CSV table of C-alpha atoms in Angstrom, one decimal:
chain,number,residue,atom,x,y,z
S,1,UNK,CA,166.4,-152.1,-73.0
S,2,UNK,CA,165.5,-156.0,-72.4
S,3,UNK,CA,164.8,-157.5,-75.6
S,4,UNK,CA,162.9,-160.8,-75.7
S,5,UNK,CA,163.5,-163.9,-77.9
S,6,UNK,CA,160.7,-165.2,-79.1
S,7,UNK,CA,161.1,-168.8,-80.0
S,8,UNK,CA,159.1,-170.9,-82.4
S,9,UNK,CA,156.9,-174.1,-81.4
S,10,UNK,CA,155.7,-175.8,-83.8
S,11,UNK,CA,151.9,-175.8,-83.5
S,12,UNK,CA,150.1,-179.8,-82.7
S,13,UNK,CA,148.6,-181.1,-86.1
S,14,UNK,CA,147.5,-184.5,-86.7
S,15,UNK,CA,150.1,-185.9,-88.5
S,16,UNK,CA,149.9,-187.5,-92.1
S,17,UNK,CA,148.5,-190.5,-93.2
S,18,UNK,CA,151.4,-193.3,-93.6
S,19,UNK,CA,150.9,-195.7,-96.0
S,20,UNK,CA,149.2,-198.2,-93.6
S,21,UNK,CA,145.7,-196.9,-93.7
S,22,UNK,CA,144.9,-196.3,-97.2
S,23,UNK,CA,146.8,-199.6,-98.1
S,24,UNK,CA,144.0,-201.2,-95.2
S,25,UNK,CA,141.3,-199.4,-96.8
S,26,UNK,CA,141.5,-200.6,-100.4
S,27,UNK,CA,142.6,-204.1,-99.5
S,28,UNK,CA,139.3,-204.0,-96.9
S,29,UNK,CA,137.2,-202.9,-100.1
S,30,UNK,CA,138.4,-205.7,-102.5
S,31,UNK,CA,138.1,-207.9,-99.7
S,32,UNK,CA,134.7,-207.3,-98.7
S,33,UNK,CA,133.7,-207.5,-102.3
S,34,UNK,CA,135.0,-210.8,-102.9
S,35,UNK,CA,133.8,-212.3,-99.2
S,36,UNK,CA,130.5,-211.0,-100.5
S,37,UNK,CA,130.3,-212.8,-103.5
S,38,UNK,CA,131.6,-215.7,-102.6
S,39,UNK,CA,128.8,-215.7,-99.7
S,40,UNK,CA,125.7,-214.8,-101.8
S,41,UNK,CA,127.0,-217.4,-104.9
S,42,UNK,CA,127.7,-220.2,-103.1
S,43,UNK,CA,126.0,-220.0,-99.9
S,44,UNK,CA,123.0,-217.6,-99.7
S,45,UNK,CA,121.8,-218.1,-103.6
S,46,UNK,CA,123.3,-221.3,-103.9
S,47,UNK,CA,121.9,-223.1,-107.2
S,48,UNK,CA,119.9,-220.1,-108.0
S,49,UNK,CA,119.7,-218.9,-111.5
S,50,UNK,CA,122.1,-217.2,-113.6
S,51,UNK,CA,120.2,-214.1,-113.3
S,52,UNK,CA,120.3,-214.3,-109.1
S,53,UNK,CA,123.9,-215.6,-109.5
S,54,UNK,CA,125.6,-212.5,-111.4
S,55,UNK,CA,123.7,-210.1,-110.0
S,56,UNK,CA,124.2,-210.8,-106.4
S,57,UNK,CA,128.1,-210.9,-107.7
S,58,UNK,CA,128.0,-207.9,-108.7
S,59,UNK,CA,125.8,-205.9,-105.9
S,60,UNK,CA,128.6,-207.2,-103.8
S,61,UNK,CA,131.0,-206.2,-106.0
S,62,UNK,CA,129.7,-202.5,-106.0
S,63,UNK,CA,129.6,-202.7,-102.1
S,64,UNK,CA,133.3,-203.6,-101.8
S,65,UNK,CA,133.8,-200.8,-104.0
S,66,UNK,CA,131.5,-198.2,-102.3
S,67,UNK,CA,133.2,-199.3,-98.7
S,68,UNK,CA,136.7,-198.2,-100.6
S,69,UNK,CA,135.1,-194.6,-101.6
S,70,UNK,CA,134.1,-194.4,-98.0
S,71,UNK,CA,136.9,-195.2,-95.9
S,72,UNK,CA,139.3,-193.5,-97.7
S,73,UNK,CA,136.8,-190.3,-97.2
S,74,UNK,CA,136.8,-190.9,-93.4
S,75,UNK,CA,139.7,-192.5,-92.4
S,76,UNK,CA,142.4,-191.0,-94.9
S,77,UNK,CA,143.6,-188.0,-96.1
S,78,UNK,CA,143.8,-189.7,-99.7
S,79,UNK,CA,139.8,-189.7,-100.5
S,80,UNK,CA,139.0,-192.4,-103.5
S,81,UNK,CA,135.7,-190.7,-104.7
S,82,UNK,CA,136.3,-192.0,-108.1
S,83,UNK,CA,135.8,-195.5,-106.4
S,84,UNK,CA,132.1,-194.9,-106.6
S,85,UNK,CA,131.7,-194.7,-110.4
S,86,UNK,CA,132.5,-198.8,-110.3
S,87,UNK,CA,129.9,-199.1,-107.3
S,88,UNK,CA,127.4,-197.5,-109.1
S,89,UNK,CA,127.5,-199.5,-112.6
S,90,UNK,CA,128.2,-202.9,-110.4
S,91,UNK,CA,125.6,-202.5,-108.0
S,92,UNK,CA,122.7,-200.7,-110.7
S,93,UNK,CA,123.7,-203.4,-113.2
S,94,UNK,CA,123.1,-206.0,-110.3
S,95,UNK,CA,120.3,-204.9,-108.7
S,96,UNK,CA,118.6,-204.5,-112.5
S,97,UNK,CA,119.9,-208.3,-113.3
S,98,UNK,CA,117.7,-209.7,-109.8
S,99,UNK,CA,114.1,-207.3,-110.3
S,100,UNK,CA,114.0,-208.1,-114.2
S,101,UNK,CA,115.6,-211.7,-114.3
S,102,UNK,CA,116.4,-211.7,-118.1
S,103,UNK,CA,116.2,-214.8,-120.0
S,104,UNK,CA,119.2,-216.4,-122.3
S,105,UNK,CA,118.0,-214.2,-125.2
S,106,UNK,CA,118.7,-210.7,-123.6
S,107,UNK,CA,121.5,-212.0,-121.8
S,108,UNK,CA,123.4,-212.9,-125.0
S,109,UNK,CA,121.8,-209.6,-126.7
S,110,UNK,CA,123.4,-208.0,-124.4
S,111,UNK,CA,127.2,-209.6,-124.5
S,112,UNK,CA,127.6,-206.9,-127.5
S,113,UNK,CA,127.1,-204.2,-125.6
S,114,UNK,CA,128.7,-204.7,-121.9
S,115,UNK,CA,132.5,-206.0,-123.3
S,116,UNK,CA,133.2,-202.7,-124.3
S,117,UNK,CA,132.3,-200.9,-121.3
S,118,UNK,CA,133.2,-202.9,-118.8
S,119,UNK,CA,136.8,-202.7,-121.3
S,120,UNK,CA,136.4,-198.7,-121.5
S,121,UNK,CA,135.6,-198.8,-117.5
S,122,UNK,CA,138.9,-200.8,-116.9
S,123,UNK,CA,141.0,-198.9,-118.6
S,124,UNK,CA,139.6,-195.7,-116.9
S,125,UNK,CA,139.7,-197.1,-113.4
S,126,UNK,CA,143.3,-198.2,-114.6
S,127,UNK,CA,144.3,-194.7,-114.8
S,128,UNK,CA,142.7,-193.6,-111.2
S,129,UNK,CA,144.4,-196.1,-109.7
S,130,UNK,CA,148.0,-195.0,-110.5
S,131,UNK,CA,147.2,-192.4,-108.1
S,132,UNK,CA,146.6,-194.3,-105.4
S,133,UNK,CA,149.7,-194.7,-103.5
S,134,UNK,CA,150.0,-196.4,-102.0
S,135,UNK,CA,147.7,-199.3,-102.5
S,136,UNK,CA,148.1,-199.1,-106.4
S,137,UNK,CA,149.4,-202.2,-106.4
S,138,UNK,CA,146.4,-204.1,-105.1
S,139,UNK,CA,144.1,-202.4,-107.6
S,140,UNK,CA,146.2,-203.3,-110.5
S,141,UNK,CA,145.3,-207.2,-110.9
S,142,UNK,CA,141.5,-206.4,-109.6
S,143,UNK,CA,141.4,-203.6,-113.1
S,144,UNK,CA,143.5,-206.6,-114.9
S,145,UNK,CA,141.2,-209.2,-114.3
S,146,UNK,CA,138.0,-206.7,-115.2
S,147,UNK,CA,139.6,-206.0,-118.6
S,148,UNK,CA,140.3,-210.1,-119.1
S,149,UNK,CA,136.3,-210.1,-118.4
S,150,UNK,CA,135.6,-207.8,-120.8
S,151,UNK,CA,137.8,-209.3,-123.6
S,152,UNK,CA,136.5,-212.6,-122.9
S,153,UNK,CA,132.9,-211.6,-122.9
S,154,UNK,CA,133.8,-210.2,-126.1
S,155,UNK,CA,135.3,-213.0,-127.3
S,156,UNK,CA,132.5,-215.8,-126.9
S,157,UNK,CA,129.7,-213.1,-128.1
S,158,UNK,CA,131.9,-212.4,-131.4
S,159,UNK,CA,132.9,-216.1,-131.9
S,160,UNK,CA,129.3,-218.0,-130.8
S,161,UNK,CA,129.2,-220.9,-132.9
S,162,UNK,CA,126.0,-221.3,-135.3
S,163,UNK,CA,125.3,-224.5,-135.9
S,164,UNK,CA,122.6,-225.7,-138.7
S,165,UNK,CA,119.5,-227.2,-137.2
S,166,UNK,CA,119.1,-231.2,-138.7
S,167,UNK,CA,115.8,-232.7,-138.2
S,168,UNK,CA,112.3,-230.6,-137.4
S,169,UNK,CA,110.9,-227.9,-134.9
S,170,UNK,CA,107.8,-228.2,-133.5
S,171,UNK,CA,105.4,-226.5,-131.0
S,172,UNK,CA,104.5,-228.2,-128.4
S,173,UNK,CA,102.5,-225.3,-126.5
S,174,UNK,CA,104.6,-222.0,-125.4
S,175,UNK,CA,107.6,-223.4,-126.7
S,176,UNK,CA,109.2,-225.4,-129.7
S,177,UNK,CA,111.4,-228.9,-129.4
S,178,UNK,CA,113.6,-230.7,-132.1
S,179,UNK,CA,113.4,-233.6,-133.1
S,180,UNK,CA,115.4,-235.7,-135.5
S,181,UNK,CA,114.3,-239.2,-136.7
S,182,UNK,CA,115.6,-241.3,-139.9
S,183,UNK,CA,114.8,-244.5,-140.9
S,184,UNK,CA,111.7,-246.7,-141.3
S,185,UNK,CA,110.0,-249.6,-139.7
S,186,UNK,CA,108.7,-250.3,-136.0
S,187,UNK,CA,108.9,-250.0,-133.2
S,188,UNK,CA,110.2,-246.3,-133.2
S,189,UNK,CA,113.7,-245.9,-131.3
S,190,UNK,CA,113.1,-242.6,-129.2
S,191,UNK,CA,116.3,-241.1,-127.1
S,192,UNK,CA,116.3,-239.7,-124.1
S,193,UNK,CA,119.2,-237.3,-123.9
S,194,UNK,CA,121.4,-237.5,-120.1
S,195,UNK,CA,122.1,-234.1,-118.4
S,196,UNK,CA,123.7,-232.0,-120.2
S,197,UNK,CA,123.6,-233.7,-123.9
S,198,UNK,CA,122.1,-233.2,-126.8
S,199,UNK,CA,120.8,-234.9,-130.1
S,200,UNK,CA,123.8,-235.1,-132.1
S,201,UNK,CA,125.7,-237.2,-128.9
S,202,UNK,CA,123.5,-240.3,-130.2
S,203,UNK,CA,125.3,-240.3,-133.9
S,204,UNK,CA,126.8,-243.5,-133.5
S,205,UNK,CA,123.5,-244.6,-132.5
S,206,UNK,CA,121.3,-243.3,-135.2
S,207,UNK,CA,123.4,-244.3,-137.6
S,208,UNK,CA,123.4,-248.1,-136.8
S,209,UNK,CA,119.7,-248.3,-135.5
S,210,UNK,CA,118.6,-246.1,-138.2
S,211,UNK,CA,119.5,-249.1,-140.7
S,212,UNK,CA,116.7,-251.5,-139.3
S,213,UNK,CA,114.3,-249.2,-137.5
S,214,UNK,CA,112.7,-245.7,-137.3
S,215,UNK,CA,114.9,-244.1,-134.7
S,216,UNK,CA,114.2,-240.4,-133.2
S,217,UNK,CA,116.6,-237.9,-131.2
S,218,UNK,CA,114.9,-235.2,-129.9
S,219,UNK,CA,116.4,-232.3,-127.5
S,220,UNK,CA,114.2,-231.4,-124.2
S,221,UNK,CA,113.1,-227.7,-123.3
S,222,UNK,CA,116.6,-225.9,-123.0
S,223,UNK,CA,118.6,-228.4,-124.8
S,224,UNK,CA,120.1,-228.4,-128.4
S,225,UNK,CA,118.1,-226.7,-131.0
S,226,UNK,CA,114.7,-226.9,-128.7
S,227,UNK,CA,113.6,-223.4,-127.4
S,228,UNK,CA,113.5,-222.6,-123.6
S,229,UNK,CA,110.4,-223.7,-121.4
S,230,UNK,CA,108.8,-220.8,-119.1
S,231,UNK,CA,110.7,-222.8,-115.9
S,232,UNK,CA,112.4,-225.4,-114.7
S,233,UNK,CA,110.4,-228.8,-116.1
S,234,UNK,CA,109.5,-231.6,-113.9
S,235,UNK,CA,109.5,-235.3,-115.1
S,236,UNK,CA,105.7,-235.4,-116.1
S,237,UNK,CA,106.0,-232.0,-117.9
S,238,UNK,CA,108.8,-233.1,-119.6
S,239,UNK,CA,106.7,-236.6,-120.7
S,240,UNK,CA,103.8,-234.5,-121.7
S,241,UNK,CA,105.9,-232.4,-124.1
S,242,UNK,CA,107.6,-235.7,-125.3
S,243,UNK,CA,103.8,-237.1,-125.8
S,244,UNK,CA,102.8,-233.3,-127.8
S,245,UNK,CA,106.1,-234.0,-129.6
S,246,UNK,CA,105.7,-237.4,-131.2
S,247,UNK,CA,101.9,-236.6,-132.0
S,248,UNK,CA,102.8,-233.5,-133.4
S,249,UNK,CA,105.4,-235.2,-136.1
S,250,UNK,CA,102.8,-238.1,-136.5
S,251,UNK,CA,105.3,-240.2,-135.5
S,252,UNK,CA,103.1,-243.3,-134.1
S,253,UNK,CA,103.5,-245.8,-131.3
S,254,UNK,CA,104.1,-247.8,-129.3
S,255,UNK,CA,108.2,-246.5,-128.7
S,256,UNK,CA,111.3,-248.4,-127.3
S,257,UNK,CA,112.5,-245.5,-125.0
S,258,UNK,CA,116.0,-245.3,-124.5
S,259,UNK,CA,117.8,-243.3,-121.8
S,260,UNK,CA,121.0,-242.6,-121.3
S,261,UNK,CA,122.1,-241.3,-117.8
S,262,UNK,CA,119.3,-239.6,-115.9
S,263,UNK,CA,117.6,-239.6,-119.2
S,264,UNK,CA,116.6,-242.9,-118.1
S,265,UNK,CA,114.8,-241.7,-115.2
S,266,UNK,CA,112.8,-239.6,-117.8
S,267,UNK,CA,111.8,-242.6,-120.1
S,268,UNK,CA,110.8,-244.0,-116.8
S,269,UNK,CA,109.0,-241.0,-115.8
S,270,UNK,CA,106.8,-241.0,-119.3
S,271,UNK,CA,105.9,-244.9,-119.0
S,272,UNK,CA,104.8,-244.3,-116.1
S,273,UNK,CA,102.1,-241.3,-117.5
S,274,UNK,CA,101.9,-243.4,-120.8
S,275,UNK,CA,102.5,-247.2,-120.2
S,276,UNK,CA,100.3,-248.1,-123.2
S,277,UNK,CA,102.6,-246.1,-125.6
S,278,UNK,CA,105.9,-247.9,-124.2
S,279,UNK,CA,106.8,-251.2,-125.8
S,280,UNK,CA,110.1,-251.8,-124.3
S,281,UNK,CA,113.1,-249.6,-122.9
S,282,UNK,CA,117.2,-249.6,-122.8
S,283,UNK,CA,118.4,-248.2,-119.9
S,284,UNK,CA,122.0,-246.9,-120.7
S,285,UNK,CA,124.2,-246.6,-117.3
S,286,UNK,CA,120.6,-245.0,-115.8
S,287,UNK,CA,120.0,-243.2,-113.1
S,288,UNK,CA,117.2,-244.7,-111.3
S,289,UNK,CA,114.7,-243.4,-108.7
S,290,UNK,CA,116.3,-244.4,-105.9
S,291,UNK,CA,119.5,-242.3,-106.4
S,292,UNK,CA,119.5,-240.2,-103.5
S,293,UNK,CA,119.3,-243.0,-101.2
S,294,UNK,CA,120.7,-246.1,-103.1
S,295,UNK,CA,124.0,-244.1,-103.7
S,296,UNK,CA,125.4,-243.7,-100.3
S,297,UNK,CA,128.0,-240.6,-102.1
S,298,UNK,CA,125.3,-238.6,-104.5
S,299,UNK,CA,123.5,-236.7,-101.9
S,300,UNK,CA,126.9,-234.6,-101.2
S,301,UNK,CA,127.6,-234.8,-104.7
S,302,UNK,CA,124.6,-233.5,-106.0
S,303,UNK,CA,124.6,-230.3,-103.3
S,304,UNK,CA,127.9,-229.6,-104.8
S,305,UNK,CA,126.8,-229.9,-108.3
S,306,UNK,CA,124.2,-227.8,-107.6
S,307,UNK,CA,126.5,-225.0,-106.3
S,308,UNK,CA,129.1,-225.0,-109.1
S,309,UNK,CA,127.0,-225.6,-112.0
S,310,UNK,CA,125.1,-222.8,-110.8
S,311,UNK,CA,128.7,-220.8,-111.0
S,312,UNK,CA,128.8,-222.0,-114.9
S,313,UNK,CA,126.3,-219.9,-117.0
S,314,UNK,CA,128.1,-216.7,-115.4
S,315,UNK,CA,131.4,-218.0,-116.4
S,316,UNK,CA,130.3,-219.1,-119.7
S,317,UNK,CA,129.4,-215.6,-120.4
S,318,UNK,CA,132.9,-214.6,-119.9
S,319,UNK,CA,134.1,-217.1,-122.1
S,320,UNK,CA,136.1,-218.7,-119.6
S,321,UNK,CA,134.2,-222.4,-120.9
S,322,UNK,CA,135.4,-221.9,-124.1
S,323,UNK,CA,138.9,-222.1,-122.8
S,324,UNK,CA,138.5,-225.5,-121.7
S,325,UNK,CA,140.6,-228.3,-123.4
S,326,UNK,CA,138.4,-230.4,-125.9
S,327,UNK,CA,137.9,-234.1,-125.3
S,328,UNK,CA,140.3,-236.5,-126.1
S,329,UNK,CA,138.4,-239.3,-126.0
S,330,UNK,CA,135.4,-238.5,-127.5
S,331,UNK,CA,134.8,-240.9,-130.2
S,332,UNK,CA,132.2,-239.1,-132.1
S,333,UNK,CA,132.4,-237.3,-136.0
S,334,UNK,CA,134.3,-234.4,-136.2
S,335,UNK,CA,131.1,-232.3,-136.5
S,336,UNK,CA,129.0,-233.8,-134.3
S,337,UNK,CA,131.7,-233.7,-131.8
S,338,UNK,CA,132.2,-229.6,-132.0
S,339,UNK,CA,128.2,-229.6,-132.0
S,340,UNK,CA,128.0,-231.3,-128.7
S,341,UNK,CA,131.2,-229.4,-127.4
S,342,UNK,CA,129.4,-225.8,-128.7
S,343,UNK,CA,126.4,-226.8,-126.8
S,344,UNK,CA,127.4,-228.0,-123.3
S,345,UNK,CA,129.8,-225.1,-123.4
S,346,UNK,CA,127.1,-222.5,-124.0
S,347,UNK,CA,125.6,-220.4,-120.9
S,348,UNK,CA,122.5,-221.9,-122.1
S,349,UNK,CA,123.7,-225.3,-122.8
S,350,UNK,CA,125.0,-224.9,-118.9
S,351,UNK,CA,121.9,-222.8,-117.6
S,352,UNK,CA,119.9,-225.6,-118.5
S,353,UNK,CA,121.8,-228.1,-116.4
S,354,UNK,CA,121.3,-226.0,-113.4
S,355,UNK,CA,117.2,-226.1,-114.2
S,356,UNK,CA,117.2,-229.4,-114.3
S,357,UNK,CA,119.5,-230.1,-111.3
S,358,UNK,CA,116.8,-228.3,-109.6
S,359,UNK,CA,114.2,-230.6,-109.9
S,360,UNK,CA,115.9,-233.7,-109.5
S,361,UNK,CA,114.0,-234.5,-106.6
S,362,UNK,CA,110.5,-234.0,-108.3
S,363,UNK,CA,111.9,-236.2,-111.1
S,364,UNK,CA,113.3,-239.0,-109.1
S,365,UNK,CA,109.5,-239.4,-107.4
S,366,UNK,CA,107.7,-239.0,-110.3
S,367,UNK,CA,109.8,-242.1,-112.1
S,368,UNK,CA,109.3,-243.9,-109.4
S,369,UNK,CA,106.0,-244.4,-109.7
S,370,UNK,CA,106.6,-246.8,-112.5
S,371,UNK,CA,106.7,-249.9,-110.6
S,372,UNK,CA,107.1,-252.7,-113.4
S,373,UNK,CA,106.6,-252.7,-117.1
S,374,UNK,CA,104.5,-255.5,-117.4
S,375,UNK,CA,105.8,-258.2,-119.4
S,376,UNK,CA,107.6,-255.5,-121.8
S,377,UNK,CA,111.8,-256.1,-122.9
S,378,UNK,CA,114.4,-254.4,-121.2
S,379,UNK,CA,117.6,-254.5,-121.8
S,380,UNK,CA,119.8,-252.1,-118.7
S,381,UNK,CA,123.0,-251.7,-120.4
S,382,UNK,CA,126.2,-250.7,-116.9
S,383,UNK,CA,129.1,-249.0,-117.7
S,384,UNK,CA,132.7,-250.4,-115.6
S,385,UNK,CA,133.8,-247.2,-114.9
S,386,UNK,CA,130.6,-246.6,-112.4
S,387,UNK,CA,130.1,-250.4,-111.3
S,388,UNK,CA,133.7,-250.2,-110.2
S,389,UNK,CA,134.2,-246.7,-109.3
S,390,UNK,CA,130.3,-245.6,-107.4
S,391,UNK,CA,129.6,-247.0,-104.3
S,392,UNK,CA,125.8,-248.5,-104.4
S,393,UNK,CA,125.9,-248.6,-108.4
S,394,UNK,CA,125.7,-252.2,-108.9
S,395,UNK,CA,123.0,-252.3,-106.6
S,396,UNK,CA,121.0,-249.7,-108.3
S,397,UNK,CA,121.1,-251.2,-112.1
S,398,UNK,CA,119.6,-255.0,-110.2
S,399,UNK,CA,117.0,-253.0,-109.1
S,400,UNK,CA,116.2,-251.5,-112.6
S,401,UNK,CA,116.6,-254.3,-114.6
S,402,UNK,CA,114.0,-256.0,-112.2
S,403,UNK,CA,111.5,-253.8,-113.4
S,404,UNK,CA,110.7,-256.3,-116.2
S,405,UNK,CA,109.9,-259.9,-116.3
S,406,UNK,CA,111.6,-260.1,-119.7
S,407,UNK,CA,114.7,-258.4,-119.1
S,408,UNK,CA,118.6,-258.3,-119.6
S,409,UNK,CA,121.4,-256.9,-117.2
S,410,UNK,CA,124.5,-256.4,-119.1
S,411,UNK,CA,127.9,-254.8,-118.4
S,412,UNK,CA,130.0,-252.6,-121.1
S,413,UNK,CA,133.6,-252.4,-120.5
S,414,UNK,CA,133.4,-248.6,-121.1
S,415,UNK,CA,133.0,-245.3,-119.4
S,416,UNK,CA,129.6,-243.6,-118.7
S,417,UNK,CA,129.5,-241.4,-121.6
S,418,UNK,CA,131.9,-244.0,-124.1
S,419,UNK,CA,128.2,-245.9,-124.1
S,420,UNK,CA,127.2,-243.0,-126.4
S,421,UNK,CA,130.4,-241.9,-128.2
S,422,UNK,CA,133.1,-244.5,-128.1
S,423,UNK,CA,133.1,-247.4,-130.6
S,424,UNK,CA,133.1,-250.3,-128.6
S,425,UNK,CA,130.6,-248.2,-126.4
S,426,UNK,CA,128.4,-247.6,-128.9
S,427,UNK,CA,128.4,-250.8,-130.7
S,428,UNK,CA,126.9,-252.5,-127.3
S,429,UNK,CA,124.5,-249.5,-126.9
S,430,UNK,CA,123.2,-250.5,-130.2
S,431,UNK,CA,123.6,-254.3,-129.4
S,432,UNK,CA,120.9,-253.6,-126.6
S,433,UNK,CA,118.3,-251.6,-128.9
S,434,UNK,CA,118.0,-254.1,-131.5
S,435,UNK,CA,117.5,-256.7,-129.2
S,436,UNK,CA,114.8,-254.9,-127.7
S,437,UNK,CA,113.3,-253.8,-131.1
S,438,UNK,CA,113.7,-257.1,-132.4
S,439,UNK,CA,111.9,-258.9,-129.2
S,440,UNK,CA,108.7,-256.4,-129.8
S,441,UNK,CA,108.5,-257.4,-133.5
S,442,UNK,CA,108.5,-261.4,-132.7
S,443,UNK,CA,107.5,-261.3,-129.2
S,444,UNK,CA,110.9,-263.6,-128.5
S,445,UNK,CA,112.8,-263.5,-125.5
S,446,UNK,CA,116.1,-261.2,-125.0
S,447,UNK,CA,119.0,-263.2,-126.3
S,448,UNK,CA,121.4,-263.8,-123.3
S,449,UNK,CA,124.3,-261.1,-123.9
């Protein structure tokens, strides 16, 4: 009897996923997440708001996420479905942040609630992605740098500074601005803040100045103590709420304006809308309105400013500003100095740099419609640091000191921001007001400094 053999063969079945392909897929996720927010921040929505900026982070976020999920669905044997729980929250939390646009007080409101779950989220996604293998290893700084987030964001909600108002609050129609004066006589001293100050920067000032005239800080829409305006302000709404301002404290004119920065293209901005309430001006290392063409350098400078300090408010919210090294050469009091730290650290103290970067243009115009100031003192005060060091500055300052027939041009061996907190800074700052002050009392000439 023939007996037959009967032989096995194994039967044809795809083989296995190696550990190529789910490796590919995770990295392609985190990738495409990153590309994406890099792309919408700083390209698409560049200089957007805060509210445009983080939510268009995180839709992309949740995409590189839901791509992960996917892929590994499709393409491996290894599905990640727990990837879409992160795509979800990212990309509902994102899509919420761009139709509602919250403002800095539900943004802030809100840094007691998200720290924990984003912290709670991390440490769950942690666990997940021990089971990915491989690939693990490229999920575990993405879950690391999530649960620094949290703990930061945690960490600047917890530890915002609160720091007593000086001075008075006043409406000035839809919003409130502080102002600070001391001191008595005329003409009133009123300072216009640079971008990015605030009030208690002019200390040195005040203090000196305050001695032999009535001198006034005051913080614009967004700045300081002041509340938040609807939008982004323009020169002449900015003058206007200057004007409601002064009128509102019965604080009387005619004002030497001072500016420091762009806020000297401000002070020019409101004599130009009020040149009877002007009755002289220091311009302190001013902007003028020629910056975008009389500085061969700031038109690139300020398209990257715009980008990055657009970046900021996010950041801020992560705490990742309050990591930055204090100054060690600002000259200013102890508390003053943490004031003006706690404030151009804040995401509102930053948030309001990108709103008025935004304008700029609309500001530079609008001051230069001031063509002369008609007999009045002026006294333009130019740091060394930008006569040496910015191409077209020299040039610039001639042109605003020109704007009077009574005028001085002088040069402080000092940086731009030393003519506001750094003694020797300071003290010529001050040289500059009460030579203007003192010229409007006695109708005298500048004395040649």
């Amino acid at each position: 009897m023939a007996t037959t053999t009967l032989i096995d063969r194994p039967a044809t079945i795809a083989p296995e996923p190696g550990p190529g392909p789910l490796r590919r897929v995770v990295a392609a996720g985190l990738t495409a997440g990153l590309l994406g927010a890099l792309l919408l921040t700083l390209v698409v929505l560049a200089g957007a708001g805060e509210h445009a900026i983080t939510g268009s982070a995180l839709l992309a976020f949740g995409f590189g996420w839901a791509l992960l999920a996917v892929l590994s669905i499709r393409r491996t044997r290894a599905p990640q479905r727990w990837a879409l729980v992160p795509a979800v929250l990212m990309a509902g939390t994102g899509a919420w942040l761009l139709t509602s646009a919250p403002g800095d007080g539900v943004l802030s409101a809100a840094g007691w609630v998200w720290p924990p779950a984003v912290l709670a989220l991390a440490a769950w996604m942690g666990v997940r992605a021990r089971q990915v293998r491989p690939g693990r290893w490229l999920l575990y700084p993405v879950v690391a740098v999530l649960a620094a987030a949290a703990v930061g964001g945690g960490y600047a909600t917890v530890t915002a500074p609160d720091n007593p108002m000086p001075g008075v609050s006043y409406d000035v129609g839809g919003h409130r601005l502080h102002l600070n004066c001391t001191g008595s006589g005329g003409p009133t001293v009123v300072l216009e803040n640079g971008l990015g100050e605030t009030s208690p920067l002019w200390s040195r000032i005040t203090a000196t100045v305050g001695r032999d005239t009535r001198v006034c800080a005051y913080d614009r829409a967004g700045q300081g103590w002041s509340g938040d305006a609807p939008q982004p302000q323009d020169g002449a709404q900015i003058a206007a709420d200057l004007h409601t301002l002064l009128a509102r404290a019965h604080e009387p004119g005619p004002y030497v304006l001072v500016g420091h920065s762009t806020g000297g293209v401000y002070a020019l901005a409101y004599a130009a809308r009020y040149p009877a309430e002007v009755a002289g001006m220091v311009l302190l290392d001013s902007a003028g309105p020629n910056q975008f063409t009389a500085l061969p350098d700031y038109p690139r400078q300020y398209a990257a400013m715009r980008r990055l300090t657009a970046l900021a408010p996010s950041l801020a919210r992560l705490g990742v500003t309050r990591l930055l090294p204090a100054s060690a050469s600002s000259g200013l009091p102890a508390r003053e100095a943490a004031q003006v730290r706690d404030f151009a650290t804040s995401p509102r103290g930053l948030r309001n740099i990108r709103d008025e970067l935004s304008v700029y243009p609309v500001v530079f115009v609008q001051a230069g419609a001031l063509t002369g100031l008609a007999g009045r003192p002026l006294v333009v005060v130019t740091a060394a640091e930008n006569q040496l060091g910015t191409a077209g500055w020299a040039a610039a300052q001639d042109r605003l000191a020109a704007l009077s027939t009574i005028s001085s041009h002088r040069l402080a061996d000092t940086t731009h921001v030393g003519l506001l907190d750094d003694p020797r800074g300071a003290a010529a700052s001050v040289r500059a007001i009460t030579d203007v002050v003192r010229s409007v009392r006695t109708g005298t000439p500048l004395p040649a400094r």
